[in-house]
């Protein structure tokens, strides 16, 4: 099971985060909460995998996705700017290279149907960030 | 009384439009549609966008539930095989036999495939349906070179698609002596040909193909002149063949060269059977465009509800889309003297060819051709279609007004209300203006929903936009120019709010004046506003900066960064040059002299950046702000210190100016130049501000630009001394910083400015707004708060920590950043 730490300080009526039972989820320690800049991202190494973690301070939420931008196979999503799209305030990240943007909730590419990225659940315990892989 | 049944054969663009038009007029008919293709009607005009990521669903003309919602029965994948006009029945492949009261044939056309030996080989395609494109895409993945047979409208579009699909060598084979023979003349074709060459297309004219050679699959084209061309794939786009086979079988009259004959009501030789779209032959002509097809659909729909409407031919003006070169032809493009007077404008340097044909009395525009620059297309087309009387100097229509005011009477707002602006959807100027006035439409998306204008080929969109703006302005409404979905303000308005209320960080700006969580558009725009006002350290709000500003370096392929120290005026000591070489060697950086007279070190890993800069700063370097929207370089020529022509010391002045404005953030980057005499070796007139020495002092030029739309700077002041020049420059730069839209260079800013250069001169030189002193003080405050942001980072361990690729392994480098050797250095691995 996972839950997202969330406080509703932001002004958007964002969709409620789906609570779903996830079997076989393995939580790995990623980094400390202070390691990821406010309203920004950082990249975590997990074996050969690179995971981008986003500290969406404005929404009081954390998100994680693959670090690879599928457009030109660049390991840079953690360096992208985050923000929201549309009336539903879909949280998103924009790749620094050519500004493809991806939903942080679903991993769907919002600017180009061809692409999709992986997202991971995140949980915060104390001052530690864990990612479910 | 039983319901009248209308059967439509063909669910293409026109068949669909017919249903839409009919149900808009009445719901009393029982409508049944047969489609041969497996999917609902889609937008064939924008078919090529399928290669740019649009899906079949995106291209669909309707939603899935549209037919059921409107009580239309749709049978897909079920072509009609036989019509029996005597019994008024149709028989479909799946075995249905249905009775109709009226039958509408909208069977379109198929690609015409010439009868050449070898056309059935693998690797030979046509370009008409989504399925065709799927096949082409799959085959292109394993092909190196390809050709398109046919240099017409569609052929060129297909050729561009092949390039986009990654075909390395693309050829166009045309039988005629010129490209787009139906639309443009030979001079236009020659110009188009040279433009297409630049895009990488190889054009072969006057080529007739003998056969397609190869073993099973295509290997080459053999021509009648005994030459041949080896290729892996071929797209045939040699014209269209109207699908009249059903009609022929049923004994309806068809043309000798194909097409179902119709009268002005679109009735075939049987009064209960109609034909519309590309299968219909009206007055000896097949209309291979969507707009006339829609007009035919409307004619039949109107006729069936007992209205009176006739089709009397249609304008075949076209504008080529997608290919990357503007091409348009309109009205009667081919009339020649003495039946008209022709004005031709040709600029082989820029690749522009324009021809207009005007009536012999000089009053009316008959038609014309535009290559390389078709901005005037919509307006010229309207001038033909609405028989607008020409201005006294009709050449201004294609050359722009030279000197004096622009021609009165040629703007969009001067069109008559009945002028057809969107010909695909038959929307008039009046309807567009009404939508603005009565329904409160203020943008193009709203207009598309409300009137459907712009939803067809899209060619009218610029004009629709101008009409929206024009109407709003005419009614005294303020036209909003907003930053993005999160702010209802323009950059200038937001800057004023932030300044007056002394707001200092992004979140506060968003809380007070915006909504949502921001995005990649407004964050850097606000960042630029904040630093333009307060010159706060960029690194304090790093996550609202574009990646380059966030890491104080330009990101490159592979995710490494470049390092560009400031070398003011291009002057550097041997010692400093040595340090650059040592640092580059130590960190294995590719080294290059830039176009801005300084040195760029490429390929630095993010976690090496602080150390590299530490070494550079120790040697006396500073950040060059190559990553920022800020002052880049002030180029200099050597000037009077060495040059025999030099009037003053241009290097010292360039250094002084560069030092003065370094680090200041602006809406876009800023570049300057100082030349020691009119020979202009520093290319100062290509810069945002340029200074040229004169006998009596200095001339100041502003708002020049290199880049993709080069533009010379314009003279702001003549023979002034240094102090005056700096004062004007202060005012000019601050005025730009405060009033330009995000990412607008000074040249574009000036081009959009009401009153242009004379207004700007008034503000800067004559201080017409009375804000000269304020501007000088504001920029002085920015100059006084300058800090080298790299120095700040190097000295601050917390800030240094951010320069890591992995938070949990800060010393590890990204294994994905890879290099390849090149001429004794390295380069980024290709993507
Ligand atoms: C390094 C350099 C090319 C070189 O090897 O010579 C260069 C490299 C880049 N230029 Fe440039 N430009 C360089 C001189 C120029 C010049 C020549 C000049 O300054 O005299 C021009 C035309 C002059 C002008 O700007 O008016 C130039 C016009 C552009 C433009 C088009 C600007 C426009 O208004 O149309 C862009 C795109 C943009 O800024 O949006 C651009 C953008 C870029 C970017 C930043 C593209 C990017 O976002 O990655 C390149 C960064 C490379 C990197 O990773 O460091 N570069 N670029 C030159 C650096 C000069 C310097 O020392 O700072
Ligand atoms: C790549 C491309 C780009 C184009 N660009 C432009 C442009 O920029 N501007 C422009 O104006 N036009 C353009 N066109 C032309 C435009 O698409 C056509 O004019 C338009 O699609 C014609 O519509 P239609 O309904 O007559 O024919 P179609 O759209 O071809 O529809 C006919 C349909 O009828 C079906 N059919 C045929 N026989 C039967 C049967 N017996 N039973 C059932 N169904 C049947 C066919 O399968 C087809 O689905 C372009 C065309 C292509 C291919
Ligand atoms: S011209 Fe294009 S490719 Fe060359 S440096 Fe400038 S932006 Fe990069
Ligand atoms: S690499 Fe991410 S958008 Fe191009």
PDB file of N, CA, C and O in Angstrom, chain B residues 239-299:
ATOM      1  N   UNK B 239      -1.065  11.968 -59.481  1.00  0.00           N
ATOM      2  CA  UNK B 239      -2.395  12.507 -59.771  1.00  0.00           C
ATOM      3  C   UNK B 239      -3.475  11.629 -59.159  1.00  0.00           C
ATOM      4  O   UNK B 239      -3.174  10.621 -58.507  1.00  0.00           O
ATOM      5  N   UNK B 240      -4.730  12.037 -59.343  1.00  0.00           N
ATOM      6  CA  UNK B 240      -5.810  11.265 -58.742  1.00  0.00           C
ATOM      7  C   UNK B 240      -6.731  10.715 -59.820  1.00  0.00           C
ATOM      8  O   UNK B 240      -6.804  11.243 -60.924  1.00  0.00           O
ATOM      9  N   UNK B 241      -7.395   9.631 -59.470  1.00  0.00           N
ATOM     10  CA  UNK B 241      -8.345   9.019 -60.401  1.00  0.00           C
ATOM     11  C   UNK B 241      -9.685   8.960 -59.683  1.00  0.00           C
ATOM     12  O   UNK B 241      -9.823   8.286 -58.669  1.00  0.00           O
ATOM     13  N   UNK B 242     -10.690   9.695 -60.166  1.00  0.00           N
ATOM     14  CA  UNK B 242     -11.975   9.693 -59.485  1.00  0.00           C
ATOM     15  C   UNK B 242     -12.572   8.284 -59.428  1.00  0.00           C
ATOM     16  O   UNK B 242     -12.441   7.524 -60.387  1.00  0.00           O
ATOM     17  N   UNK B 243     -13.177   7.943 -58.291  1.00  0.00           N
ATOM     18  CA  UNK B 243     -13.730   6.589 -58.161  1.00  0.00           C
ATOM     19  C   UNK B 243     -15.149   6.581 -58.726  1.00  0.00           C
ATOM     20  O   UNK B 243     -16.116   6.790 -58.015  1.00  0.00           O
ATOM     21  N   UNK B 244     -15.236   6.321 -60.005  1.00  0.00           N
ATOM     22  CA  UNK B 244     -16.533   6.355 -60.680  1.00  0.00           C
ATOM     23  C   UNK B 244     -16.997   4.959 -61.079  1.00  0.00           C
ATOM     24  O   UNK B 244     -17.949   4.798 -61.814  1.00  0.00           O
ATOM     25  N   UNK B 245     -16.304   3.911 -60.567  1.00  0.00           N
ATOM     26  CA  UNK B 245     -16.593   2.556 -61.061  1.00  0.00           C
ATOM     27  C   UNK B 245     -18.026   2.108 -60.767  1.00  0.00           C
ATOM     28  O   UNK B 245     -18.675   1.475 -61.602  1.00  0.00           O
ATOM     29  N   UNK B 246     -18.527   2.496 -59.575  1.00  0.00           N
ATOM     30  CA  UNK B 246     -19.902   2.110 -59.225  1.00  0.00           C
ATOM     31  C   UNK B 246     -20.900   2.766 -60.168  1.00  0.00           C
ATOM     32  O   UNK B 246     -21.846   2.134 -60.650  1.00  0.00           O
ATOM     33  N   UNK B 247     -20.661   4.056 -60.395  1.00  0.00           N
ATOM     34  CA  UNK B 247     -21.563   4.839 -61.222  1.00  0.00           C
ATOM     35  C   UNK B 247     -21.589   4.299 -62.648  1.00  0.00           C
ATOM     36  O   UNK B 247     -22.647   4.157 -63.267  1.00  0.00           O
ATOM     37  N   UNK B 248     -20.402   3.970 -63.126  1.00  0.00           N
ATOM     38  CA  UNK B 248     -20.266   3.445 -64.484  1.00  0.00           C
ATOM     39  C   UNK B 248     -21.078   2.158 -64.624  1.00  0.00           C
ATOM     40  O   UNK B 248     -21.855   1.987 -65.559  1.00  0.00           O
ATOM     41  N   UNK B 249     -20.895   1.279 -63.631  1.00  0.00           N
ATOM     42  CA  UNK B 249     -21.570  -0.013 -63.611  1.00  0.00           C
ATOM     43  C   UNK B 249     -23.091   0.166 -63.627  1.00  0.00           C
ATOM     44  O   UNK B 249     -23.822  -0.614 -64.223  1.00  0.00           O
ATOM     45  N   UNK B 250     -23.538   1.240 -62.968  1.00  0.00           N
ATOM     46  CA  UNK B 250     -24.978   1.468 -62.875  1.00  0.00           C
ATOM     47  C   UNK B 250     -25.501   2.225 -64.089  1.00  0.00           C
ATOM     48  O   UNK B 250     -26.673   2.577 -64.147  1.00  0.00           O
ATOM     49  N   UNK B 251     -24.632   2.498 -65.028  1.00  0.00           N
ATOM     50  CA  UNK B 251     -25.080   3.167 -66.243  1.00  0.00           C
ATOM     51  C   UNK B 251     -25.203   4.670 -66.132  1.00  0.00           C
ATOM     52  O   UNK B 251     -25.761   5.315 -67.012  1.00  0.00           O
ATOM     53  N   UNK B 252     -24.683   5.260 -65.072  1.00  0.00           N
ATOM     54  CA  UNK B 252     -24.694   6.726 -64.964  1.00  0.00           C
ATOM     55  C   UNK B 252     -23.626   7.288 -65.899  1.00  0.00           C
ATOM     56  O   UNK B 252     -22.636   6.614 -66.184  1.00  0.00           O
ATOM     57  N   UNK B 253     -23.825   8.529 -66.354  1.00  0.00           N
ATOM     58  CA  UNK B 253     -22.844   9.101 -67.279  1.00  0.00           C
ATOM     59  C   UNK B 253     -21.552   9.438 -66.557  1.00  0.00           C
ATOM     60  O   UNK B 253     -21.577  10.071 -65.508  1.00  0.00           O
ATOM     61  N   UNK B 254     -20.454   9.018 -67.154  1.00  0.00           N
ATOM     62  CA  UNK B 254     -19.149   9.413 -66.601  1.00  0.00           C
ATOM     63  C   UNK B 254     -18.331  10.064 -67.709  1.00  0.00           C
ATOM     64  O   UNK B 254     -18.596   9.850 -68.888  1.00  0.00           O
ATOM     65  N   UNK B 255     -17.338  10.847 -67.308  1.00  0.00           N
ATOM     66  CA  UNK B 255     -16.499  11.548 -68.289  1.00  0.00           C
ATOM     67  C   UNK B 255     -15.551  10.575 -68.970  1.00  0.00           C
ATOM     68  O   UNK B 255     -15.243   9.511 -68.423  1.00  0.00           O
ATOM     69  N   UNK B 256     -15.051  10.985 -70.134  1.00  0.00           N
ATOM     70  CA  UNK B 256     -14.157  10.067 -70.838  1.00  0.00           C
ATOM     71  C   UNK B 256     -12.865   9.853 -70.057  1.00  0.00           C
ATOM     72  O   UNK B 256     -12.259   8.799 -70.120  1.00  0.00           O
ATOM     73  N   UNK B 257     -12.440  10.879 -69.325  1.00  0.00           N
ATOM     74  CA  UNK B 257     -11.223  10.695 -68.525  1.00  0.00           C
ATOM     75  C   UNK B 257     -11.566  10.481 -67.061  1.00  0.00           C
ATOM     76  O   UNK B 257     -10.775  10.766 -66.166  1.00  0.00           O
ATOM     77  N   UNK B 258     -12.760   9.964 -66.793  1.00  0.00           N
ATOM     78  CA  UNK B 258     -13.150   9.619 -65.422  1.00  0.00           C
ATOM     79  C   UNK B 258     -13.911  10.731 -64.736  1.00  0.00           C
ATOM     80  O   UNK B 258     -13.823  11.905 -65.120  1.00  0.00           O
ATOM     81  N   UNK B 259     -14.685  10.358 -63.718  1.00  0.00           N
ATOM     82  CA  UNK B 259     -15.478  11.330 -62.966  1.00  0.00           C
ATOM     83  C   UNK B 259     -16.957  11.182 -63.290  1.00  0.00           C
ATOM     84  O   UNK B 259     -17.333  10.948 -64.434  1.00  0.00           O
ATOM     85  N   UNK B 260     -17.775  11.301 -62.253  1.00  0.00           N
ATOM     86  CA  UNK B 260     -19.219  11.137 -62.440  1.00  0.00           C
ATOM     87  C   UNK B 260     -19.804  12.492 -62.836  1.00  0.00           C
ATOM     88  O   UNK B 260     -19.676  13.470 -62.082  1.00  0.00           O
ATOM     89  N   UNK B 261     -20.439  12.547 -64.007  1.00  0.00           N
ATOM     90  CA  UNK B 261     -20.923  13.841 -64.503  1.00  0.00           C
ATOM     91  C   UNK B 261     -22.082  14.356 -63.672  1.00  0.00           C
ATOM     92  O   UNK B 261     -23.028  13.618 -63.390  1.00  0.00           O
ATOM     93  N   UNK B 262     -22.005  15.626 -63.299  1.00  0.00           N
ATOM     94  CA  UNK B 262     -23.094  16.225 -62.508  1.00  0.00           C
ATOM     95  C   UNK B 262     -23.459  17.595 -63.088  1.00  0.00           C
ATOM     96  O   UNK B 262     -22.664  18.223 -63.778  1.00  0.00           O
ATOM     97  N   UNK B 263     -24.685  18.041 -62.750  1.00  0.00           N
ATOM     98  CA  UNK B 263     -25.088  19.395 -63.118  1.00  0.00           C
ATOM     99  C   UNK B 263     -24.861  20.339 -61.933  1.00  0.00           C
ATOM    100  O   UNK B 263     -24.253  19.932 -60.930  1.00  0.00           O
ATOM    101  N   UNK B 264     -25.377  21.551 -62.005  1.00  0.00           N
ATOM    102  CA  UNK B 264     -25.049  22.517 -60.951  1.00  0.00           C
ATOM    103  C   UNK B 264     -25.754  22.205 -59.626  1.00  0.00           C
ATOM    104  O   UNK B 264     -25.473  22.799 -58.602  1.00  0.00           O
ATOM    105  N   UNK B 265     -26.698  21.224 -59.658  1.00  0.00           N
ATOM    106  CA  UNK B 265     -27.291  20.762 -58.393  1.00  0.00           C
ATOM    107  C   UNK B 265     -26.578  19.513 -57.895  1.00  0.00           C
ATOM    108  O   UNK B 265     -27.039  18.849 -56.979  1.00  0.00           O
ATOM    109  N   UNK B 266     -25.528  19.142 -58.567  1.00  0.00           N
ATOM    110  CA  UNK B 266     -24.743  17.942 -58.292  1.00  0.00           C
ATOM    111  C   UNK B 266     -25.509  16.658 -58.606  1.00  0.00           C
ATOM    112  O   UNK B 266     -25.187  15.586 -58.103  1.00  0.00           O
ATOM    113  N   UNK B 267     -26.564  16.786 -59.448  1.00  0.00           N
ATOM    114  CA  UNK B 267     -27.311  15.604 -59.856  1.00  0.00           C
ATOM    115  C   UNK B 267     -26.569  14.883 -60.970  1.00  0.00           C
ATOM    116  O   UNK B 267     -26.073  15.519 -61.899  1.00  0.00           O
ATOM    117  N   UNK B 268     -26.552  13.567 -60.903  1.00  0.00           N
ATOM    118  CA  UNK B 268     -25.949  12.782 -61.975  1.00  0.00           C
ATOM    119  C   UNK B 268     -27.002  12.612 -63.072  1.00  0.00           C
ATOM    120  O   UNK B 268     -28.068  13.242 -63.016  1.00  0.00           O
ATOM    121  N   UNK B 269     -26.733  11.737 -63.998  1.00  0.00           N
ATOM    122  CA  UNK B 269     -27.706  11.546 -65.076  1.00  0.00           C
ATOM    123  C   UNK B 269     -28.995  10.904 -64.546  1.00  0.00           C
ATOM    124  O   UNK B 269     -29.989  10.814 -65.250  1.00  0.00           O
ATOM    125  N   UNK B 270     -29.002  10.463 -63.304  1.00  0.00           N
ATOM    126  CA  UNK B 270     -30.243  10.002 -62.678  1.00  0.00           C
ATOM    127  C   UNK B 270     -30.606  11.017 -61.598  1.00  0.00           C
ATOM    128  O   UNK B 270     -29.794  11.315 -60.723  1.00  0.00           O
ATOM    129  N   UNK B 271     -31.820  11.563 -61.664  1.00  0.00           N
ATOM    130  CA  UNK B 271     -32.128  12.714 -60.799  1.00  0.00           C
ATOM    131  C   UNK B 271     -32.122  12.396 -59.305  1.00  0.00           C
ATOM    132  O   UNK B 271     -32.069  13.296 -58.478  1.00  0.00           O
ATOM    133  N   UNK B 272     -32.216  11.100 -58.929  1.00  0.00           N
ATOM    134  CA  UNK B 272     -32.200  10.774 -57.504  1.00  0.00           C
ATOM    135  C   UNK B 272     -30.802  10.441 -56.992  1.00  0.00           C
ATOM    136  O   UNK B 272     -30.614  10.114 -55.835  1.00  0.00           O
ATOM    137  N   UNK B 273     -29.862  10.462 -57.914  1.00  0.00           N
ATOM    138  CA  UNK B 273     -28.486  10.129 -57.519  1.00  0.00           C
ATOM    139  C   UNK B 273     -27.601  11.376 -57.676  1.00  0.00           C
ATOM    140  O   UNK B 273     -27.616  12.023 -58.721  1.00  0.00           O
ATOM    141  N   UNK B 274     -26.866  11.695 -56.616  1.00  0.00           N
ATOM    142  CA  UNK B 274     -25.980  12.866 -56.628  1.00  0.00           C
ATOM    143  C   UNK B 274     -24.530  12.408 -56.500  1.00  0.00           C
ATOM    144  O   UNK B 274     -24.267  11.334 -55.959  1.00  0.00           O
ATOM    145  N   UNK B 275     -23.629  13.225 -56.946  1.00  0.00           N
ATOM    146  CA  UNK B 275     -22.220  12.921 -56.706  1.00  0.00           C
ATOM    147  C   UNK B 275     -21.524  14.192 -56.223  1.00  0.00           C
ATOM    148  O   UNK B 275     -21.758  15.276 -56.759  1.00  0.00           O
ATOM    149  N   UNK B 276     -20.711  14.061 -55.164  1.00  0.00           N
ATOM    150  CA  UNK B 276     -20.024  15.217 -54.579  1.00  0.00           C
ATOM    151  C   UNK B 276     -18.580  14.872 -54.259  1.00  0.00           C
ATOM    152  O   UNK B 276     -18.241  13.702 -54.104  1.00  0.00           O
ATOM    153  N   UNK B 277     -17.748  15.872 -54.148  1.00  0.00           N
ATOM    154  CA  UNK B 277     -16.355  15.662 -53.765  1.00  0.00           C
ATOM    155  C   UNK B 277     -15.497  15.303 -54.965  1.00  0.00           C
ATOM    156  O   UNK B 277     -15.801  15.668 -56.105  1.00  0.00           O
ATOM    157  N   UNK B 278     -14.459  14.564 -54.701  1.00  0.00           N
ATOM    158  CA  UNK B 278     -13.468  14.297 -55.738  1.00  0.00           C
ATOM    159  C   UNK B 278     -13.918  13.309 -56.805  1.00  0.00           C
ATOM    160  O   UNK B 278     -13.212  13.087 -57.762  1.00  0.00           O
ATOM    161  N   UNK B 279     -15.090  12.683 -56.610  1.00  0.00           N
ATOM    162  CA  UNK B 279     -15.541  11.755 -57.648  1.00  0.00           C
ATOM    163  C   UNK B 279     -16.408  12.477 -58.682  1.00  0.00           C
ATOM    164  O   UNK B 279     -16.733  11.935 -59.727  1.00  0.00           O
ATOM    165  N   UNK B 280     -16.799  13.734 -58.377  1.00  0.00           N
ATOM    166  CA  UNK B 280     -17.754  14.425 -59.235  1.00  0.00           C
ATOM    167  C   UNK B 280     -17.050  15.211 -60.343  1.00  0.00           C
ATOM    168  O   UNK B 280     -16.013  15.836 -60.116  1.00  0.00           O
ATOM    169  N   UNK B 281     -17.628  15.174 -61.538  1.00  0.00           N
ATOM    170  CA  UNK B 281     -17.085  15.902 -62.679  1.00  0.00           C
ATOM    171  C   UNK B 281     -18.072  17.009 -63.034  1.00  0.00           C
ATOM    172  O   UNK B 281     -19.145  16.739 -63.552  1.00  0.00           O
ATOM    173  N   UNK B 282     -17.687  18.249 -62.701  1.00  0.00           N
ATOM    174  CA  UNK B 282     -18.588  19.359 -62.997  1.00  0.00           C
ATOM    175  C   UNK B 282     -17.964  20.221 -64.080  1.00  0.00           C
ATOM    176  O   UNK B 282     -16.834  20.675 -63.924  1.00  0.00           O
ATOM    177  N   UNK B 283     -18.689  20.427 -65.137  1.00  0.00           N
ATOM    178  CA  UNK B 283     -18.218  21.290 -66.207  1.00  0.00           C
ATOM    179  C   UNK B 283     -16.819  20.878 -66.686  1.00  0.00           C
ATOM    180  O   UNK B 283     -15.933  21.710 -66.860  1.00  0.00           O
ATOM    181  N   UNK B 284     -16.645  19.570 -66.824  1.00  0.00           N
ATOM    182  CA  UNK B 284     -15.385  19.052 -67.347  1.00  0.00           C
ATOM    183  C   UNK B 284     -14.231  19.079 -66.364  1.00  0.00           C
ATOM    184  O   UNK B 284     -13.077  18.892 -66.730  1.00  0.00           O
ATOM    185  N   UNK B 285     -14.536  19.316 -65.091  1.00  0.00           N
ATOM    186  CA  UNK B 285     -13.444  19.508 -64.132  1.00  0.00           C
ATOM    187  C   UNK B 285     -13.635  18.665 -62.862  1.00  0.00           C
ATOM    188  O   UNK B 285     -14.730  18.577 -62.328  1.00  0.00           O
ATOM    189  N   UNK B 286     -12.528  18.063 -62.402  1.00  0.00           N
ATOM    190  CA  UNK B 286     -12.520  17.379 -61.103  1.00  0.00           C
ATOM    191  C   UNK B 286     -11.892  18.344 -60.116  1.00  0.00           C
ATOM    192  O   UNK B 286     -10.830  18.915 -60.377  1.00  0.00           O
ATOM    193  N   UNK B 287     -12.552  18.558 -58.983  1.00  0.00           N
ATOM    194  CA  UNK B 287     -12.017  19.493 -57.988  1.00  0.00           C
ATOM    195  C   UNK B 287     -11.273  18.717 -56.901  1.00  0.00           C
ATOM    196  O   UNK B 287     -11.900  18.147 -56.026  1.00  0.00           O
ATOM    197  N   UNK B 288      -9.962  18.694 -56.987  1.00  0.00           N
ATOM    198  CA  UNK B 288      -9.177  17.875 -56.066  1.00  0.00           C
ATOM    199  C   UNK B 288      -8.832  18.558 -54.758  1.00  0.00           C
ATOM    200  O   UNK B 288      -7.782  18.331 -54.182  1.00  0.00           O
ATOM    201  N   UNK B 289      -9.709  19.393 -54.278  1.00  0.00           N
ATOM    202  CA  UNK B 289      -9.462  20.096 -53.018  1.00  0.00           C
ATOM    203  C   UNK B 289     -10.694  19.966 -52.135  1.00  0.00           C
ATOM    204  O   UNK B 289     -11.793  19.694 -52.616  1.00  0.00           O
ATOM    205  N   UNK B 290     -10.498  20.179 -50.858  1.00  0.00           N
ATOM    206  CA  UNK B 290     -11.597  19.916 -49.952  1.00  0.00           C
ATOM    207  C   UNK B 290     -12.643  21.038 -49.958  1.00  0.00           C
ATOM    208  O   UNK B 290     -13.842  20.772 -49.853  1.00  0.00           O
ATOM    209  N   UNK B 291     -12.225  22.289 -50.130  1.00  0.00           N
ATOM    210  CA  UNK B 291     -13.198  23.385 -50.053  1.00  0.00           C
ATOM    211  C   UNK B 291     -14.315  23.265 -51.099  1.00  0.00           C
ATOM    212  O   UNK B 291     -15.492  23.361 -50.757  1.00  0.00           O
ATOM    213  N   UNK B 292     -13.984  23.028 -52.377  1.00  0.00           N
ATOM    214  CA  UNK B 292     -15.088  22.850 -53.330  1.00  0.00           C
ATOM    215  C   UNK B 292     -15.956  21.642 -52.991  1.00  0.00           C
ATOM    216  O   UNK B 292     -17.180  21.679 -53.197  1.00  0.00           O
ATOM    217  N   UNK B 293     -15.338  20.581 -52.456  1.00  0.00           N
ATOM    218  CA  UNK B 293     -16.113  19.400 -52.042  1.00  0.00           C
ATOM    219  C   UNK B 293     -17.156  19.770 -50.994  1.00  0.00           C
ATOM    220  O   UNK B 293     -18.307  19.338 -51.040  1.00  0.00           O
ATOM    221  N   UNK B 294     -16.744  20.593 -50.033  1.00  0.00           N
ATOM    222  CA  UNK B 294     -17.674  21.008 -48.979  1.00  0.00           C
ATOM    223  C   UNK B 294     -18.812  21.845 -49.568  1.00  0.00           C
ATOM    224  O   UNK B 294     -19.965  21.748 -49.149  1.00  0.00           O
ATOM    225  N   UNK B 295     -18.458  22.661 -50.546  1.00  0.00           N
ATOM    226  CA  UNK B 295     -19.461  23.498 -51.178  1.00  0.00           C
ATOM    227  C   UNK B 295     -20.479  22.608 -51.919  1.00  0.00           C
ATOM    228  O   UNK B 295     -21.676  22.858 -51.886  1.00  0.00           O
ATOM    229  N   UNK B 296     -19.975  21.550 -52.551  1.00  0.00           N
ATOM    230  CA  UNK B 296     -20.874  20.610 -53.232  1.00  0.00           C
ATOM    231  C   UNK B 296     -21.789  19.944 -52.213  1.00  0.00           C
ATOM    232  O   UNK B 296     -22.991  19.776 -52.444  1.00  0.00           O
ATOM    233  N   UNK B 297     -21.220  19.546 -51.064  1.00  0.00           N
ATOM    234  CA  UNK B 297     -22.009  18.899 -50.012  1.00  0.00           C
ATOM    235  C   UNK B 297     -23.134  19.829 -49.572  1.00  0.00           C
ATOM    236  O   UNK B 297     -24.285  19.418 -49.402  1.00  0.00           O
ATOM    237  N   UNK B 298     -22.798  21.092 -49.435  1.00  0.00           N
ATOM    238  CA  UNK B 298     -23.798  22.054 -48.999  1.00  0.00           C
ATOM    239  C   UNK B 298     -24.882  22.229 -50.065  1.00  0.00           C
ATOM    240  O   UNK B 298     -26.060  22.376 -49.751  1.00  0.00           O
ATOM    241  N   UNK B 299     -24.466  22.180 -51.321  1.00  0.00           N
ATOM    242  CA  UNK B 299     -25.429  22.329 -52.412  1.00  0.00           C
ATOM    243  C   UNK B 299     -26.486  21.215 -52.355  1.00  0.00           C
ATOM    244  O   UNK B 299     -27.691  21.480 -52.430  1.00  0.00           O
TER     245      UNK B 299
END
